[in-house]
mmCIF file of C-alpha atoms in Angstrom:
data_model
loop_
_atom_site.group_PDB
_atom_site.id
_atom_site.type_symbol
_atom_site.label_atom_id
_atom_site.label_comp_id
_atom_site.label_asym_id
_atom_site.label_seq_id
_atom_site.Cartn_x
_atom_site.Cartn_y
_atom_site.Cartn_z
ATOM 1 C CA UNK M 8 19.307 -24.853 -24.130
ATOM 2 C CA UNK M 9 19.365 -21.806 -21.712
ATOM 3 C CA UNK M 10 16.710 -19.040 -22.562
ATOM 4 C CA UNK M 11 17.852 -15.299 -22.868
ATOM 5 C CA UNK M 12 15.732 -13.521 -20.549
ATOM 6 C CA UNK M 13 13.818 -12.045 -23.211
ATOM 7 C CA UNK M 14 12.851 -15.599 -23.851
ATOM 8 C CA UNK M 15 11.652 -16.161 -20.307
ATOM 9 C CA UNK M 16 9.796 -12.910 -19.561
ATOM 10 C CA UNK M 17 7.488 -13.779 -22.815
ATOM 11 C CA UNK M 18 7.322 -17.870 -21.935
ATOM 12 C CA UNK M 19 6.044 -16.323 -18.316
ATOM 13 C CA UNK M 20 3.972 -13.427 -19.397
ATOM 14 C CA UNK M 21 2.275 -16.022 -22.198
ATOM 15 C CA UNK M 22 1.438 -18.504 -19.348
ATOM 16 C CA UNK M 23 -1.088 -16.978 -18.290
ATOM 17 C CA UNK M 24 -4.260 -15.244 -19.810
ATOM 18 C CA UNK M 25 -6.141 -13.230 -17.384
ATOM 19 C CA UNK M 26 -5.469 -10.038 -16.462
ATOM 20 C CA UNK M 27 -2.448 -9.355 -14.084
ATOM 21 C CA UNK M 28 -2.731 -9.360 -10.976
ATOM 22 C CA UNK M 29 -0.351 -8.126 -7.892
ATOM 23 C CA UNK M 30 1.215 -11.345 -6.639
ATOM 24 C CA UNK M 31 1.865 -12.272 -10.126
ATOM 25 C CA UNK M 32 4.509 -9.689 -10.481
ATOM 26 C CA UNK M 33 6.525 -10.892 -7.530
ATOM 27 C CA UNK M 34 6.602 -14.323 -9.004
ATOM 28 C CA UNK M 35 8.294 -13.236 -12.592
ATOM 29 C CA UNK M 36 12.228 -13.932 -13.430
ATOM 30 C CA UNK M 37 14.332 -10.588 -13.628
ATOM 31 C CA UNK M 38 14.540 -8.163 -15.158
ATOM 32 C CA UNK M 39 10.648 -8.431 -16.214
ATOM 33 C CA UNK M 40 9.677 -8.037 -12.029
ATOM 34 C CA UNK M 41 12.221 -4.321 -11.585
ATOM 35 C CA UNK M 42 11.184 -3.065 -15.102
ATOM 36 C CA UNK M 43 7.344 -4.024 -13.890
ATOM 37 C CA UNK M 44 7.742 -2.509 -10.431
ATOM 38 C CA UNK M 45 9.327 0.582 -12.026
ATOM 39 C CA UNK M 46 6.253 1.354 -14.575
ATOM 40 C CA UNK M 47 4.233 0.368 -12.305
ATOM 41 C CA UNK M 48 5.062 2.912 -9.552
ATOM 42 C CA UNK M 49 5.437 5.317 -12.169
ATOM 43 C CA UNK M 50 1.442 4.862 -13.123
ATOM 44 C CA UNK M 51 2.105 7.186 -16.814
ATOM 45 C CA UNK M 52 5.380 6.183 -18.573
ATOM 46 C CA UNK M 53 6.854 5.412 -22.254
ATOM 47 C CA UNK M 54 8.143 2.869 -24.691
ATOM 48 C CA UNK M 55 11.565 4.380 -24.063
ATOM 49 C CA UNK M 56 11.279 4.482 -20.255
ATOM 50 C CA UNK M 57 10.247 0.770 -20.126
ATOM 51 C CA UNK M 58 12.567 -0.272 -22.028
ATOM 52 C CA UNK M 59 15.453 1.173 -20.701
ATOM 53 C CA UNK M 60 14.541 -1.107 -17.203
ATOM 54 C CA UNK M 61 14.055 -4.338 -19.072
ATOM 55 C CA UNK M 62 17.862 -3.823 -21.508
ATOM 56 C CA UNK M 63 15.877 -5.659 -24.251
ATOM 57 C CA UNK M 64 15.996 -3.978 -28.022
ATOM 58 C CA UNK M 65 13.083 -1.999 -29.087
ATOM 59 C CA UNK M 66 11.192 -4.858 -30.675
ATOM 60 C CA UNK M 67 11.794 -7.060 -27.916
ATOM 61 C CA UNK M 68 10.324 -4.303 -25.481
ATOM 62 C CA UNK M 69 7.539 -3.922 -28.080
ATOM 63 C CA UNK M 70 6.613 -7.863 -28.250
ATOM 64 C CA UNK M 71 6.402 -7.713 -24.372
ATOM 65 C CA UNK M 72 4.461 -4.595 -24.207
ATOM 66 C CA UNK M 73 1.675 -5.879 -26.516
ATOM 67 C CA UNK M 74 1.623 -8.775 -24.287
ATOM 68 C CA UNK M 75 0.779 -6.525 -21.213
ATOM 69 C CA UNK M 76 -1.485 -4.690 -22.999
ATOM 70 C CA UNK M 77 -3.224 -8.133 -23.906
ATOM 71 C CA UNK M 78 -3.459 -8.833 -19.932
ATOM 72 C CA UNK M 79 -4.705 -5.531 -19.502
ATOM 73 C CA UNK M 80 -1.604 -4.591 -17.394
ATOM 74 C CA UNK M 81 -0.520 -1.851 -19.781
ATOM 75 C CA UNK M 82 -3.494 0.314 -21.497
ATOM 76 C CA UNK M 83 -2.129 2.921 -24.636
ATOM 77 C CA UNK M 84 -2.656 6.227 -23.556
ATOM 78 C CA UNK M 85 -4.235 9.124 -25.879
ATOM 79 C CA UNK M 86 -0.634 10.744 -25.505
ATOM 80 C CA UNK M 87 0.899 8.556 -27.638
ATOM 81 C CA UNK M 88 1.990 10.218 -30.439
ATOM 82 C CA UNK M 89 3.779 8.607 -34.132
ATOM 83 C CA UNK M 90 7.460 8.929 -32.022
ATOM 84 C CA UNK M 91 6.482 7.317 -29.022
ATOM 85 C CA UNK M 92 3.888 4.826 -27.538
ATOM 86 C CA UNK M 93 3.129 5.715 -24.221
ATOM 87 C CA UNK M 94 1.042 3.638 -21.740
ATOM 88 C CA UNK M 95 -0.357 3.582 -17.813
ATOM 89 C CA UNK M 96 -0.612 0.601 -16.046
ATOM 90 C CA UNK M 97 -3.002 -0.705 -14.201
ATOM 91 C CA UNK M 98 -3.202 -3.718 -11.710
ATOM 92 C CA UNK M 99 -6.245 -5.474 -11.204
ATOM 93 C CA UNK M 100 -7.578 -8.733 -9.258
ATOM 94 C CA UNK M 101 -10.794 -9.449 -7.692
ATOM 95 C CA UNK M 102 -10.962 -10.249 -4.206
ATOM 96 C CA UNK M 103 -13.397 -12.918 -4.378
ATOM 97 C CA UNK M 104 -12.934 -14.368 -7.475
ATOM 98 C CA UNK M 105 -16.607 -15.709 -8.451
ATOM 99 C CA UNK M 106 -15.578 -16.641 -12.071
ATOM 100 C CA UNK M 107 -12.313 -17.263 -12.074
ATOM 101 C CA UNK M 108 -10.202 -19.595 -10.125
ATOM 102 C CA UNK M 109 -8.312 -19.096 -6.864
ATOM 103 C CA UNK M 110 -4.778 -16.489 -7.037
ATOM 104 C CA UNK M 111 -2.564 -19.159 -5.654
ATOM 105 C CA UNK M 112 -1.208 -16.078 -3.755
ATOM 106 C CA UNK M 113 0.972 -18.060 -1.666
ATOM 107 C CA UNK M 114 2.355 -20.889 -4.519
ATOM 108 C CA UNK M 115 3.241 -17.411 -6.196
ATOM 109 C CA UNK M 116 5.289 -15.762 -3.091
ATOM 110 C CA UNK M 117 6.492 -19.298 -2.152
ATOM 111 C CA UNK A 21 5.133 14.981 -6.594
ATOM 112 C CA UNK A 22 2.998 12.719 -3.923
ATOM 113 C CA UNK A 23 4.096 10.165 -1.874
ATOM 114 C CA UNK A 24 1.991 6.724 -1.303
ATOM 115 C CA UNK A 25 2.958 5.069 2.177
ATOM 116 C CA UNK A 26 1.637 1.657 2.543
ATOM 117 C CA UNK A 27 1.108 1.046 6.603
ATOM 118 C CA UNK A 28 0.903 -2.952 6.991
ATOM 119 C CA UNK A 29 1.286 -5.503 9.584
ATOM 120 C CA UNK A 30 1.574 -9.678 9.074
ATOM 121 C CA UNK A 31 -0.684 -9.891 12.254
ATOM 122 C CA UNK A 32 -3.737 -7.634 13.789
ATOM 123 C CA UNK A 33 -3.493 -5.404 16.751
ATOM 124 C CA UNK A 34 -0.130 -4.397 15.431
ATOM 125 C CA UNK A 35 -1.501 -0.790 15.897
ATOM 126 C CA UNK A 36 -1.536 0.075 11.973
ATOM 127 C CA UNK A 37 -4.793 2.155 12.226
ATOM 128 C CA UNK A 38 -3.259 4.202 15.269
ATOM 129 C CA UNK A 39 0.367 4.328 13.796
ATOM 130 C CA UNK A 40 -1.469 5.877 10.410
ATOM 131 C CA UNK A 41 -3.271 7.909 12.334
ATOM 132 C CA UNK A 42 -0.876 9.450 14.028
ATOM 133 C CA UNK A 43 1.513 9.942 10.854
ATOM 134 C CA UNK A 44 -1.119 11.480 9.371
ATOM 135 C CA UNK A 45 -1.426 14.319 12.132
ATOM 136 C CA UNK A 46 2.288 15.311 11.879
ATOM 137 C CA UNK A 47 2.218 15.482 8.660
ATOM 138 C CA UNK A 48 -0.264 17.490 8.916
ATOM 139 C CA UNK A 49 1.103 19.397 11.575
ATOM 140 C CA UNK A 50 3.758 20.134 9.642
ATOM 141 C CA UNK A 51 1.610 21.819 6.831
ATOM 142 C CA UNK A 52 0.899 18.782 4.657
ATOM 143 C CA UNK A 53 -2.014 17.860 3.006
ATOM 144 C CA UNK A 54 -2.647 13.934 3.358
ATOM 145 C CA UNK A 55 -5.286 11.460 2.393
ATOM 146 C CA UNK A 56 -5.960 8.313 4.578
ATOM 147 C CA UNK A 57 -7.355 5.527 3.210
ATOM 148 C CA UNK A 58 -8.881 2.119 5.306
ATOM 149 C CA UNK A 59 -8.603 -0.750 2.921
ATOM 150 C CA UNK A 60 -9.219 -2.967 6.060
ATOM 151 C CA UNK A 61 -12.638 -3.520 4.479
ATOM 152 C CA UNK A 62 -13.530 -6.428 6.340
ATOM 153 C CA UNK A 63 -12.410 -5.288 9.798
ATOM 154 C CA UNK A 64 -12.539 -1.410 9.500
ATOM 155 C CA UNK A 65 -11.622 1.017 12.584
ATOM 156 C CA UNK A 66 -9.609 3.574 11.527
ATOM 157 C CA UNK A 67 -12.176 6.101 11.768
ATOM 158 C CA UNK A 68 -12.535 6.069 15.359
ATOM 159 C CA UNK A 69 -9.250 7.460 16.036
ATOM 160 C CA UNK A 70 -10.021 10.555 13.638
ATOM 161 C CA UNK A 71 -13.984 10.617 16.044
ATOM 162 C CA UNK A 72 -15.392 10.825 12.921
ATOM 163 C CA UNK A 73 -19.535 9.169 13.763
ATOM 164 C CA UNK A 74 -21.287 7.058 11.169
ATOM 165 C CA UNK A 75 -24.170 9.656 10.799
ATOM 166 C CA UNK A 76 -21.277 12.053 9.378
ATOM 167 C CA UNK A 77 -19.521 9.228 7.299
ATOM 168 C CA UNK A 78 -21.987 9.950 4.143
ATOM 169 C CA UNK A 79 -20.269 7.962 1.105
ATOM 170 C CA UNK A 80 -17.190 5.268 1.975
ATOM 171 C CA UNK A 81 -14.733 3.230 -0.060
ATOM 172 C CA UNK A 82 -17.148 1.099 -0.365
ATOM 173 C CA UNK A 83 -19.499 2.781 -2.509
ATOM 174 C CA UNK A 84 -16.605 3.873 -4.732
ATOM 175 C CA UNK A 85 -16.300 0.142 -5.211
ATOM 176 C CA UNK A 86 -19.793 -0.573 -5.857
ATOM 177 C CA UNK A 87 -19.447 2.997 -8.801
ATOM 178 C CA UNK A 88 -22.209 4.884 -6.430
ATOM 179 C CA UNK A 89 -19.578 7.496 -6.391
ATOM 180 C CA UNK A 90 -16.462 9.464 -7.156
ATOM 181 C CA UNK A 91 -13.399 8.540 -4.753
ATOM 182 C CA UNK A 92 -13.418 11.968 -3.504
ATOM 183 C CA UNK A 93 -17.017 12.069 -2.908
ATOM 184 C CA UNK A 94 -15.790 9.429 -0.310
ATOM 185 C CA UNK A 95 -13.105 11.924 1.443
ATOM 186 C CA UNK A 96 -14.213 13.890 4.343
ATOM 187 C CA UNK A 97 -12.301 16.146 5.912
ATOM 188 C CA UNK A 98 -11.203 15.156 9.646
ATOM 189 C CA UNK A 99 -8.575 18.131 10.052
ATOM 190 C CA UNK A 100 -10.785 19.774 12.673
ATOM 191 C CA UNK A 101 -11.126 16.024 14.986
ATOM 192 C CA UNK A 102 -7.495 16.096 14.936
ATOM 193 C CA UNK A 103 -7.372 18.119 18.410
ATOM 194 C CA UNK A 104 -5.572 20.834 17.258
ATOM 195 C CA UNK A 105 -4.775 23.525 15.409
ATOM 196 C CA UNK A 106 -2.528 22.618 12.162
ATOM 197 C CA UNK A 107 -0.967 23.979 9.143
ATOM 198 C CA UNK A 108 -2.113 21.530 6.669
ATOM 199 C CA UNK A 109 -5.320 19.103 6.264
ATOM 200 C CA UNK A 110 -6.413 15.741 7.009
ATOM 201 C CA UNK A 111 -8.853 14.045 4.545
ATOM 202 C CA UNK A 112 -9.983 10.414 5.729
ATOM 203 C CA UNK A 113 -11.673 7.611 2.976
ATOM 204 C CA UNK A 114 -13.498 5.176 5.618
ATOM 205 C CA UNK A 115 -14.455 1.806 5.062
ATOM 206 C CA UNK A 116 -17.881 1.017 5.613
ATOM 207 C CA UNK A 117 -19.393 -0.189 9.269
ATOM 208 C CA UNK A 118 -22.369 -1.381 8.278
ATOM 209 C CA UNK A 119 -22.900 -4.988 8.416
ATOM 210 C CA UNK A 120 -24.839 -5.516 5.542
ATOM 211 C CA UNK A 121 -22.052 -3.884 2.866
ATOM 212 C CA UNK A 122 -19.460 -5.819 5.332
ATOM 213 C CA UNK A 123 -21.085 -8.528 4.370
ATOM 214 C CA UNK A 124 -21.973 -7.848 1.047
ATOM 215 C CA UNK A 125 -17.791 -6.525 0.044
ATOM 216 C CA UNK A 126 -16.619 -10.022 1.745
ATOM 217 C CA UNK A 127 -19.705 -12.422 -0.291
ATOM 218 C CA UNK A 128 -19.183 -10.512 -3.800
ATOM 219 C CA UNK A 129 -15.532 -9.511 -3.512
ATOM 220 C CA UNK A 130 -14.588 -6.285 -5.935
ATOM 221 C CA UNK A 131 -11.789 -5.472 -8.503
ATOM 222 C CA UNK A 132 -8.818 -3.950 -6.532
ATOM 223 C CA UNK A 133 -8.094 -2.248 -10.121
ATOM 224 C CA UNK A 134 -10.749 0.113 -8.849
ATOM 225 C CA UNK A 135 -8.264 0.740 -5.702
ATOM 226 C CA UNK A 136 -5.636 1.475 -7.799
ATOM 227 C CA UNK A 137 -7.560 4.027 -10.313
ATOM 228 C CA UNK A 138 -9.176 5.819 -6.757
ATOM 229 C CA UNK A 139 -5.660 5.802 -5.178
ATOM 230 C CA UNK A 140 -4.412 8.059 -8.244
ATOM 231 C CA UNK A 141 -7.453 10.074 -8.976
ATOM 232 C CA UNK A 142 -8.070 11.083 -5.308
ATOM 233 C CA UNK A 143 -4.051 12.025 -4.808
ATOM 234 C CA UNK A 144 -4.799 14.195 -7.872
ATOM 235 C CA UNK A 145 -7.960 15.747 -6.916
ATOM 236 C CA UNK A 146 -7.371 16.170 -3.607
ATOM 237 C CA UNK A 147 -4.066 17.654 -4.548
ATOM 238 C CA UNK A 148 -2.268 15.394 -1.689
ATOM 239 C CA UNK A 149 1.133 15.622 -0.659
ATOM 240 C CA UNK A 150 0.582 11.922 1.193
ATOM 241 C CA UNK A 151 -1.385 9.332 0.989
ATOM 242 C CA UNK A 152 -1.356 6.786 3.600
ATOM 243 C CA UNK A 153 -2.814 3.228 2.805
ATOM 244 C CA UNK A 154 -4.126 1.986 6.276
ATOM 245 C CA UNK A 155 -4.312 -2.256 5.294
ATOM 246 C CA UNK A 156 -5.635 -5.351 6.027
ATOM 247 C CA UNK A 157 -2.848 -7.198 7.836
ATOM 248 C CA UNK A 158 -1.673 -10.177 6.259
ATOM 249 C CA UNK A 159 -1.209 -10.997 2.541
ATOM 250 C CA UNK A 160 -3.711 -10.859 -0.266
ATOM 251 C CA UNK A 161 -4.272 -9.077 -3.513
ATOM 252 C CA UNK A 162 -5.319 -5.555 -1.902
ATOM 253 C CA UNK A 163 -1.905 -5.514 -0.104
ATOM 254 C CA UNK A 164 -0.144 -6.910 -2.434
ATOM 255 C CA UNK A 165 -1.605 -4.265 -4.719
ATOM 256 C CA UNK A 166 -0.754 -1.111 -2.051
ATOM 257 C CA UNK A 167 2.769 -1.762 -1.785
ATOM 258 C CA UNK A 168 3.489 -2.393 -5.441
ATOM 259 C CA UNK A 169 1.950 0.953 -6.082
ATOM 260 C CA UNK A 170 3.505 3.015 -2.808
ATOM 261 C CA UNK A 171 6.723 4.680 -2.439
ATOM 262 C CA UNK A 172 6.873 3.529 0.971
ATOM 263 C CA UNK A 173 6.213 1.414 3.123
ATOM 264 C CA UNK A 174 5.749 1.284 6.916
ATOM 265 C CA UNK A 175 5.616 -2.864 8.517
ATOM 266 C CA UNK A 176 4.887 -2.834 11.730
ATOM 267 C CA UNK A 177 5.473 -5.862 14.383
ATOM 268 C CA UNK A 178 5.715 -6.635 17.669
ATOM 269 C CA UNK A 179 8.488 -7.945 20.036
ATOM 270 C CA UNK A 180 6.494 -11.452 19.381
ATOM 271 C CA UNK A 181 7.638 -14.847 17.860
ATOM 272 C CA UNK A 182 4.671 -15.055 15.368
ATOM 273 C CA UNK A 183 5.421 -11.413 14.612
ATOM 274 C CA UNK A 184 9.044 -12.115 13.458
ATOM 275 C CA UNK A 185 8.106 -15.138 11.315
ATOM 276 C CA UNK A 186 4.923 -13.483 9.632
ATOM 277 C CA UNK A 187 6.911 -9.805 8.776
ATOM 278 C CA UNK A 188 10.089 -11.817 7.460
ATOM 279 C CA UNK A 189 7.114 -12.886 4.342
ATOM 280 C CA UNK A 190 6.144 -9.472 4.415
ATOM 281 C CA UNK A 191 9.457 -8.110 4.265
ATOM 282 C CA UNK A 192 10.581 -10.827 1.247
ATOM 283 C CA UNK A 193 7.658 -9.504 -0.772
ATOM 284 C CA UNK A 194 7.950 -6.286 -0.459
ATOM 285 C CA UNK A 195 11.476 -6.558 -1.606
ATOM 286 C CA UNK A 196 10.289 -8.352 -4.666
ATOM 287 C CA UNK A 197 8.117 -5.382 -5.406
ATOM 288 C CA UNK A 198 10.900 -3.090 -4.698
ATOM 289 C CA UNK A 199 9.081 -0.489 -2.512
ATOM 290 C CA UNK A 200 11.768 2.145 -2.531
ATOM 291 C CA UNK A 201 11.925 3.321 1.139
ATOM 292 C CA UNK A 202 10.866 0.310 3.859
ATOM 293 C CA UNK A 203 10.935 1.101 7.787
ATOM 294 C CA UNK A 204 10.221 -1.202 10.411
ATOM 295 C CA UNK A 205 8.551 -0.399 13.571
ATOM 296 C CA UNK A 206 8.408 -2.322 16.077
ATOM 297 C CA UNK A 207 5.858 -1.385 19.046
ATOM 298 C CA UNK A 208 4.169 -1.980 22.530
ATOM 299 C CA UNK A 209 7.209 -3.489 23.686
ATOM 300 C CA UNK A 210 6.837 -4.945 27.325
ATOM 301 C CA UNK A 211 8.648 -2.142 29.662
ATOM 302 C CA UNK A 212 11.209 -5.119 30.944
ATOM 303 C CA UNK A 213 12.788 -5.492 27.409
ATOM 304 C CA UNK A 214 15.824 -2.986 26.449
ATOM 305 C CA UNK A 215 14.762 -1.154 23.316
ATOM 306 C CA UNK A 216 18.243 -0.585 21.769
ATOM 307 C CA UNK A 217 18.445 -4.683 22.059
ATOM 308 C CA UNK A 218 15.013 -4.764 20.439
ATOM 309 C CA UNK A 219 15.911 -2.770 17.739
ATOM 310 C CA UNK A 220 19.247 -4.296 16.654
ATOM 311 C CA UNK A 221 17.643 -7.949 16.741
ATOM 312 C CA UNK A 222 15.427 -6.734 14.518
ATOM 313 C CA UNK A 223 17.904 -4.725 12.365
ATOM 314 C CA UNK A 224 19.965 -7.767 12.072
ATOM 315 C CA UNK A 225 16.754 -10.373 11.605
ATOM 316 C CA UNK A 226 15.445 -8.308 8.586
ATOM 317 C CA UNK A 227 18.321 -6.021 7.216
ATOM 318 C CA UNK A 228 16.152 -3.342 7.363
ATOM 319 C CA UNK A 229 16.175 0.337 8.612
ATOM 320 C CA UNK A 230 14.207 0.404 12.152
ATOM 321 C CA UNK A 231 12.744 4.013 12.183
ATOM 322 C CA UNK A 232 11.510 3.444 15.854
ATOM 323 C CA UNK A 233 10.898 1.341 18.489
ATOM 324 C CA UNK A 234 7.808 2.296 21.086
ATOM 325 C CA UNK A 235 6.858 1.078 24.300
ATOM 326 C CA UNK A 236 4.121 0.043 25.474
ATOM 327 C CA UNK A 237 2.166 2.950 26.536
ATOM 328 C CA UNK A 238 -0.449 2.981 29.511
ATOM 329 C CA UNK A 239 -1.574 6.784 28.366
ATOM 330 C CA UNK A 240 -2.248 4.652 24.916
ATOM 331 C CA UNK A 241 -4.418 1.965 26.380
ATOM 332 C CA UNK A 242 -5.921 4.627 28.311
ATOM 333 C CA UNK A 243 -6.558 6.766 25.684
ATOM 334 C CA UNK A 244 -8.680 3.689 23.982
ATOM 335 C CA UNK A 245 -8.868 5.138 20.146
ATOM 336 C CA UNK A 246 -10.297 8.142 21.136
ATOM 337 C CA UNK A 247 -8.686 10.405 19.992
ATOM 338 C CA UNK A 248 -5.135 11.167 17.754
ATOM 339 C CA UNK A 249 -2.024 10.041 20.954
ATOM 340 C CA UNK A 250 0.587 12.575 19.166
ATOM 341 C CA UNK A 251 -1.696 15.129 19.243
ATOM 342 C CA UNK A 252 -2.873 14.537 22.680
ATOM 343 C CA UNK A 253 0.413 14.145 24.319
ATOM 344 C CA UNK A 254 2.940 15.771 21.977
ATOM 345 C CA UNK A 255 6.283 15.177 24.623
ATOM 346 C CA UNK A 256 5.501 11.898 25.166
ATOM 347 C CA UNK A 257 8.592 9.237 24.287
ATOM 348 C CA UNK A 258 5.886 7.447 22.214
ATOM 349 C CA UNK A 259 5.204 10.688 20.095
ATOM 350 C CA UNK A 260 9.048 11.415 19.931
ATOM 351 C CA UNK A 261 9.187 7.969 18.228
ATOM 352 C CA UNK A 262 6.754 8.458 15.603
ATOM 353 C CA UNK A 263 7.816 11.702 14.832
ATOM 354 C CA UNK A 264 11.222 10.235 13.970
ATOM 355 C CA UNK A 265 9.245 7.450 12.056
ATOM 356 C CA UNK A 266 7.504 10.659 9.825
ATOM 357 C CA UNK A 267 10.703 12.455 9.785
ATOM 358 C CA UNK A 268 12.427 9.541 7.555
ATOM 359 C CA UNK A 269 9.168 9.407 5.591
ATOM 360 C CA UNK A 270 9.684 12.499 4.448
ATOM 361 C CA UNK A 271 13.311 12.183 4.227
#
């Protein structure tokens, strides 16, 4: 049975536990990688703003935003107010990973 | 509203340091303020070009990695090395050139999160109308992390086999990250090759917009990183082609 991209983006975003890092984004399906590279650019955004990129329904946007916020990708910000959750992202990876393992950088672009 | 330009290369000796140089310095001539930052940690150069000595260089990205410091604690302000007289300011974040944090950056590695949080907070604080990201070349994390976050981005390559394969990765990734403005430039090309012909193979290898293509340059060589080229020698054909490089940066 296909999945609806909703589907994927959480199956993808749930494979992995650690926080997200740069060349993970260019290995998700669409339209998880645009609506990440869009929020991502944009540093301070909103619910409504992401969810407008990804075209999923508001709970589907929500599921996937608590998600990023459980990678650390997406942090709540103090703006967020009982109308709208806003967030800022943040992207993260060590350079020399001493307790993790390797990125796989290249499986990832490959 | 600030812009982030990313300036990368698959290979070294591209001329990334000297290409972000001299960007910087028209935009600056041209009344902008701009920050430059050297993530080329492990190999770092950049402030040469801007004549700025390590007895001046005080606090460097790298201590704003290690938390010994704010990011702009780490920004010093090169407008006066440019050469010349200019409208708006230059502020340069060095990497360290001592060996021992060299050493130390490449044995304990860091969080490039921290790179992303400095990249904001200094275009903030600094009130910056550019910030140029001066990179390691090839791919990692760090560069990976630059172009996701800029609103440009600047590969440059040279008329050389292992160029063309290595910047074809570059250029897949950065289309997967959709940076929203990417210009190639392609530079010291041998004086025997046509430029036009140059710039059409690579037009048609990449799909991409080719904001210049540069010869080599003898004054270049002879200038030997001392010093900001566009500044020095403002009519040169080499000069003309960066400024139409900055010219569709700020486009």
């Amino acid at each position: 049975m296909n999945e609806t991209p909703f589907e994927l983006a959480v199956k993808e975003l749930e494979a992995g536990t650690e926080d997200i890092r740069p060349s993970d984004i260019v290995s998700y399906s669409e339209p998880l990688r645009s609506a990440l590279n869009f929020v991502i650019r944009l540093g301070r955004f909103s619910m409504t703003e992401f969810q407008e990129k990804l075209e999923f329904t508001r709970e589907e946007t929500k599921k996937i935003s608590d998600i990023l916020v459980a990678r650390n990708l997406f942090a709540i910000s103090r703006f967020t107010t009982a109308e709208e959750t806003y967030f800022e992202s943040r992207l993260t990876a060590m350079t020399r990973p001493l307790t993790r393992p390797p990125s796989d950088i290249w499986k990832k672009i490959e | 509203m600030s812009t982030i330009i990313s300036v990368h290369s698959f290979r070294g000796g591209t001329g990334k340091s000297n290409t972000t140089a001299n960007i910087s310095a028209l935009l600056a001539v041209d009344g902008a303020r701009v920050g430059v930052v050297d993530t080329d940690i492990q190999s770092p150069g950049i402030h040469v070009l801007f004549n700025l000595d390590e007895s001046e260089m005080g606090h460097s990205l790298n201590d704003y990695l290690w938390g010994k410091c704010s990011i702009e604690e780490t920004a010093h302000d090169v407008t006066s090395h440019l050469g010349a007289e200019v409208k708006g300011q230059v502020f340069l974040i060095p990497s360290s050139i001592k060996p021992g944090e060299i050493a130390r950056i490449l044995r304990e590695g860091y969080d490039v999160g921290l790179l992303n949080d400095g990249f904001r907070d200094v275009v903030e604080k600094l009130k910056l109308d550019y910030l140029l990201i001066d990179t390691h070349p090839g791919l990692n994390e760090e560069t990976l992390l630059s172009i996701a976050i800029s609103n440009a981005l600047v590969i440059i390559l040279r008329p050389d086999s292992q160029d063309y394969q290595g910047t074809a990765v570059t250029v897949d990734v950065a289309r997967k990250l959709d940076v929203p403005k990417m210009l190639m430039l392609v530079n010291k090309v041998p004086p025997q090759f046509d430029l036009e012909d140059v710039r059409t193979r690579v037009e048609q290898t990449y799909d991409a917009t080719v904001a210049a293509v540069l010869p080599h340059s003898d004054e270049m060589m002879t200038l030997a990183s001392s010093g900001i080229f566009a500044i020095r020698f403002p009519d040169h054909p080499m000069t003309k082609g960066l400024r139409k490089l900055v010219d569709q940066l700020k486009a």
